Amino acid sequence: MAVSGIVLLGFVLVHMIGNLKVYLGAEAINRYGEWLRELGEPALPRTAALWIVRAVLAGAFVAHVVAAAQLTALNRRARPVGYRSPRDYVAANFASRTMRWTGVIVALFVVFHLLDLTWGTANPKFVRGEVYDNMVASFRRVPVAIAYIAANVALAIHIFHGAWSLFQTLGWSNPRLNPARRWFAAGFAAVIGIGNISMPLLIVTRVVG
Ligand code: HEM
């Protein structure tokens, strides 16, 4: 769970930094999209490096979902009979108790997001390679902007607990380290949340685009 989580955290950070080029204008982000396809040339054929990254990402995603399912099964086996009274949580917070829900929301979002901005099936004005125009056309639709904002709130909550608990899984947990872990988790979640939410928000309100 932690190792695949680290790969996915790395992706969301790099992906967000890349997407923020939308604020530098159409040429900057379109050129960045093209650069991704040319990465590794001439040593590798065009889009080869991109496909390698996609394969690693898909592997990490599958591993993450399988590990989550195994963890859920283990949890159920540890306590087959449900609690009879409301739980009085000691160590769990809202983010940790909703990991499955926020995870499912993010997974459903990724499916829609690929249909919207990679394949264009869910975006009638989609033109391959025109990343800036595709983003503006997509986020100008109010329900789509709301869906992106809601999914990225779920992602930030998911990351807050994930970035905290990955240290636990790797055995890096002690009272001296824990304040730093908390700052790291909160900081990572806030950066991704604010960065990702800003784009649909500023485009739907016509501040950008
Ligand atoms: C508001 C936030 C986001 C924006 C503006 C955005 C934008 C984009 C764009 C424009 C593309 C297509 C790039 C191209 O074809 O050149 C893309 C692809 C993709 N995005 Fe996002 N994205 C956002 C959030 C996310 C999040 C949160 C995830 C995952 C949790 C994600 C996962 C992906 C994946 C897997 C691809 C396909 C990459 C590929 O195979 O080429 N995105 N995104």
Coordinates of C-alpha atoms and ligand atoms in Angstrom, one line a residue:
M1 CA 0.0 0.0 0.0
A2 CA 2.7 2.5 1.0
V3 CA 5.1 1.8 -1.9
S4 CA 2.4 2.1 -4.6
G5 CA 1.1 5.1 -2.6
I6 CA 4.5 6.9 -2.9
V7 CA 4.5 6.3 -6.7
L8 CA 0.9 7.7 -7.0
L9 CA 1.8 10.7 -4.7
G10 CA 4.8 11.5 -7.0
F11 CA 2.5 11.3 -10.0
V12 CA -0.2 13.7 -8.6
L13 CA 2.5 16.2 -7.6
V14 CA 4.3 16.2 -11.0
H15 CA 1.0 16.1 -12.8
M16 CA -0.2 19.2 -10.9
I17 CA 3.0 21.1 -11.5
G18 CA 2.7 20.4 -15.2
N19 CA -1.0 21.4 -15.3
L20 CA -0.4 24.7 -13.5
K21 CA 1.3 25.8 -16.8
V22 CA -2.3 26.6 -17.9
Y23 CA -1.7 29.9 -16.0
L24 CA 1.3 30.7 -18.4
G25 CA -1.1 30.4 -21.4
A26 CA -2.0 28.1 -24.2
E27 CA 1.5 27.9 -25.8
A28 CA 3.2 26.9 -22.5
I29 CA 0.9 24.0 -21.6
N30 CA 0.5 22.7 -25.2
R31 CA 4.2 22.7 -25.6
Y32 CA 4.5 20.8 -22.3
G33 CA 2.0 18.2 -23.6
E34 CA 4.1 17.8 -26.7
W35 CA 7.3 17.6 -24.7
L36 CA 5.8 14.7 -22.7
R37 CA 5.2 12.8 -26.0
E38 CA 8.7 13.6 -27.2
L39 CA 10.4 12.6 -23.9
G40 CA 13.4 10.3 -24.5
E41 CA 13.8 11.1 -28.2
P42 CA 15.9 10.3 -30.1
A43 CA 17.2 7.5 -27.9
L44 CA 13.7 6.1 -27.7
P45 CA 10.9 6.3 -30.2
R46 CA 8.3 9.0 -29.9
T47 CA 5.9 8.4 -26.9
A48 CA 7.9 5.4 -25.7
A49 CA 9.0 7.1 -22.4
L50 CA 5.4 8.3 -21.9
W51 CA 4.1 4.7 -22.3
I52 CA 6.7 3.4 -19.8
V53 CA 5.5 6.0 -17.2
R54 CA 1.9 5.0 -18.0
A55 CA 2.7 1.3 -17.4
V56 CA 4.4 2.1 -14.1
L57 CA 1.4 4.3 -13.1
A58 CA -1.2 1.7 -14.1
G59 CA 0.8 -1.0 -12.1
A60 CA 1.0 1.2 -9.0
F61 CA -2.8 1.9 -9.3
V62 CA -3.7 -1.8 -9.6
A63 CA -1.4 -2.7 -6.7
H64 CA -2.9 0.1 -4.6
V65 CA -6.5 -1.1 -5.2
V66 CA -5.6 -4.8 -4.6
A67 CA -3.7 -3.9 -1.3
A68 CA -6.7 -1.8 -0.2
A69 CA -9.1 -4.8 -0.9
Q70 CA -6.8 -7.2 1.0
L71 CA -6.6 -4.7 4.0
T72 CA -10.4 -4.5 4.0
A73 CA -10.8 -8.3 4.0
L74 CA -8.2 -8.6 6.8
N75 CA -10.1 -6.0 8.8
R76 CA -13.5 -7.8 8.4
R77 CA -11.9 -11.1 9.4
A78 CA -10.4 -9.5 12.5
R79 CA -13.9 -8.5 13.6
P80 CA -16.6 -10.5 11.8
V81 CA -19.3 -9.3 14.2
G82 CA -20.2 -5.6 13.9
Y83 CA -20.0 -3.1 16.8
R84 CA -23.4 -2.9 18.6
S85 CA -23.0 0.7 19.9
P86 CA -21.6 3.8 18.2
R87 CA -17.8 3.6 17.9
D88 CA -15.8 5.7 20.3
Y89 CA -12.8 6.3 18.1
V90 CA -9.4 6.9 19.8
A91 CA -6.8 6.9 17.1
A92 CA -8.9 7.2 14.0
N93 CA -9.9 10.6 12.5
F94 CA -12.3 11.6 9.7
A95 CA -9.7 11.1 7.0
S96 CA -8.6 7.6 8.1
R97 CA -12.2 6.4 8.5
T98 CA -13.2 7.6 5.0
M99 CA -10.2 6.2 3.1
R100 CA -12.4 3.7 1.2
W101 CA -14.9 6.3 0.2
T102 CA -12.4 8.9 -0.8
G103 CA -10.5 6.2 -2.7
V104 CA -13.6 5.1 -4.6
I105 CA -14.4 8.7 -5.5
V106 CA -10.9 9.3 -6.8
A107 CA -11.0 6.1 -8.9
L108 CA -14.3 7.0 -10.4
F109 CA -13.0 10.5 -11.1
V110 CA -9.9 9.1 -12.9
V111 CA -12.2 7.2 -15.3
F112 CA -14.2 10.3 -16.1
H113 CA -11.0 12.4 -16.3
L114 CA -9.5 10.1 -18.9
L115 CA -12.7 10.1 -20.9
D116 CA -12.7 13.9 -20.6
L117 CA -9.2 15.1 -21.2
T118 CA -7.2 12.2 -22.6
W119 CA -9.6 10.4 -25.0
G120 CA -12.1 13.3 -25.3
T121 CA -15.1 11.0 -25.4
A122 CA -16.8 13.1 -22.6
N123 CA -15.7 16.4 -24.0
P124 CA -17.6 17.4 -27.2
K125 CA -15.1 20.2 -28.0
F126 CA -12.0 18.0 -27.5
V127 CA -9.2 18.4 -30.0
R128 CA -6.1 16.1 -29.6
G129 CA -3.0 18.1 -28.6
E130 CA -4.9 21.3 -27.8
V131 CA -4.5 20.8 -24.0
Y132 CA -5.4 24.5 -23.1
D133 CA -8.6 24.7 -25.1
N134 CA -9.6 21.2 -24.0
M135 CA -9.2 22.2 -20.3
V136 CA -11.1 25.5 -20.8
A137 CA -13.9 23.8 -22.7
S138 CA -14.2 21.1 -20.0
F139 CA -14.1 23.4 -16.9
R140 CA -16.5 26.0 -18.4
R141 CA -19.3 23.3 -17.9
V142 CA -20.5 24.1 -14.3
P143 CA -21.4 20.4 -13.4
V144 CA -18.0 19.3 -14.6
A145 CA -16.2 22.0 -12.7
I146 CA -18.1 21.0 -9.5
A147 CA -17.3 17.3 -10.1
Y148 CA -13.5 18.2 -10.4
I149 CA -13.6 20.3 -7.3
A150 CA -15.5 17.7 -5.3
A151 CA -13.1 14.9 -6.5
N152 CA -10.1 16.9 -5.6
V153 CA -11.4 17.7 -2.1
A154 CA -11.8 13.8 -1.7
L155 CA -8.3 13.4 -3.1
A156 CA -6.8 15.9 -0.6
I157 CA -8.5 14.1 2.3
H158 CA -7.3 10.8 1.0
I159 CA -3.7 12.1 0.7
F160 CA -3.8 13.6 4.2
H161 CA -4.3 10.2 5.7
G162 CA -2.2 8.4 3.1
A163 CA 0.8 10.6 3.4
W164 CA 0.7 10.2 7.2
S165 CA 0.2 6.5 7.4
L166 CA 2.8 5.5 4.8
F167 CA 5.5 6.3 7.4
Q168 CA 3.7 3.9 9.8
T169 CA 3.7 1.1 7.2
L170 CA 7.4 1.7 6.5
G171 CA 8.1 1.6 10.3
W172 CA 9.1 5.3 10.6
S173 CA 6.8 6.1 13.5
N174 CA 7.9 7.5 16.9
P175 CA 6.8 10.4 19.0
R176 CA 9.7 12.6 17.9
L177 CA 9.0 12.1 14.3
N178 CA 5.2 12.4 14.4
P179 CA 4.9 16.2 14.3
A180 CA 7.0 16.2 11.1
R181 CA 4.8 13.5 9.7
R182 CA 1.7 15.5 10.4
W183 CA 3.2 18.6 8.8
F184 CA 4.3 16.7 5.7
A185 CA 0.8 15.0 5.3
A186 CA -1.1 18.3 5.8
G187 CA 1.3 20.3 3.6
F188 CA 1.2 17.7 0.8
A189 CA -2.6 17.5 0.9
A190 CA -3.0 21.3 1.0
V191 CA -0.6 21.9 -2.0
I192 CA -2.4 19.2 -4.2
G193 CA -5.8 20.3 -3.1
I194 CA -5.3 24.1 -3.6
G195 CA -3.4 23.6 -6.9
N196 CA -5.9 21.2 -8.5
I197 CA -9.0 23.0 -7.3
S198 CA -7.7 26.4 -8.5
M199 CA -7.9 25.3 -12.1
P200 CA -11.6 24.3 -12.5
L201 CA -12.5 27.1 -10.1
L202 CA -10.7 29.9 -11.9
I203 CA -11.8 28.6 -15.3
V204 CA -15.5 28.2 -14.5
T205 CA -15.6 31.7 -12.9
R206 CA -13.9 33.0 -16.1
V207 CA -10.9 34.5 -14.3
V208 CA -8.7 32.3 -16.6
G209 CA -9.4 31.1 -20.1
Ligands
HEM1 C1 -7.8 19.9 -11.8 C2 -6.9 19.0 -11.8 C3 -6.4 18.3 -13.0 C4 -6.2 18.8 -14.3 C5 -6.4 20.2 -14.7 C6 -5.7 17.7 -15.1 C7 -5.4 17.8 -16.4 C8 -5.1 16.8 -17.3 C9 -4.9 16.9 -18.7 C10 -5.0 18.2 -19.5 C11 -4.6 15.6 -19.2 C12 -4.2 15.2 -20.6 C13 -2.8 15.6 -20.9 C14 -2.5 15.4 -22.4 O1 -3.2 14.6 -23.1 O2 -1.4 15.9 -22.9 C15 -4.6 14.7 -18.0 C16 -4.3 13.4 -18.1 C17 -4.3 12.6 -17.0 N1 -4.6 12.9 -15.7 FE1 -5.1 14.7 -15.0 N2 -5.6 16.6 -14.3 C18 -6.1 16.9 -13.0 C19 -6.1 16.0 -12.0 C20 -5.8 14.7 -12.0 C21 -5.8 13.8 -10.8 C22 -6.2 14.3 -9.5 C23 -5.4 12.6 -11.3 C24 -5.2 11.3 -10.5 C25 -5.6 11.1 -9.3 C26 -5.2 12.7 -12.7 C27 -4.8 11.7 -13.5 C28 -4.5 11.8 -14.9 C29 -4.1 10.6 -15.7 C30 -3.8 9.2 -15.2 C31 -3.9 11.1 -17.0 C32 -3.5 10.4 -18.3 C33 -2.0 10.6 -18.5 C34 -1.6 9.9 -19.7 O3 -1.7 8.7 -19.8 O4 -1.1 10.6 -20.6 N3 -5.4 14.0 -13.1 N4 -4.9 15.5 -16.9

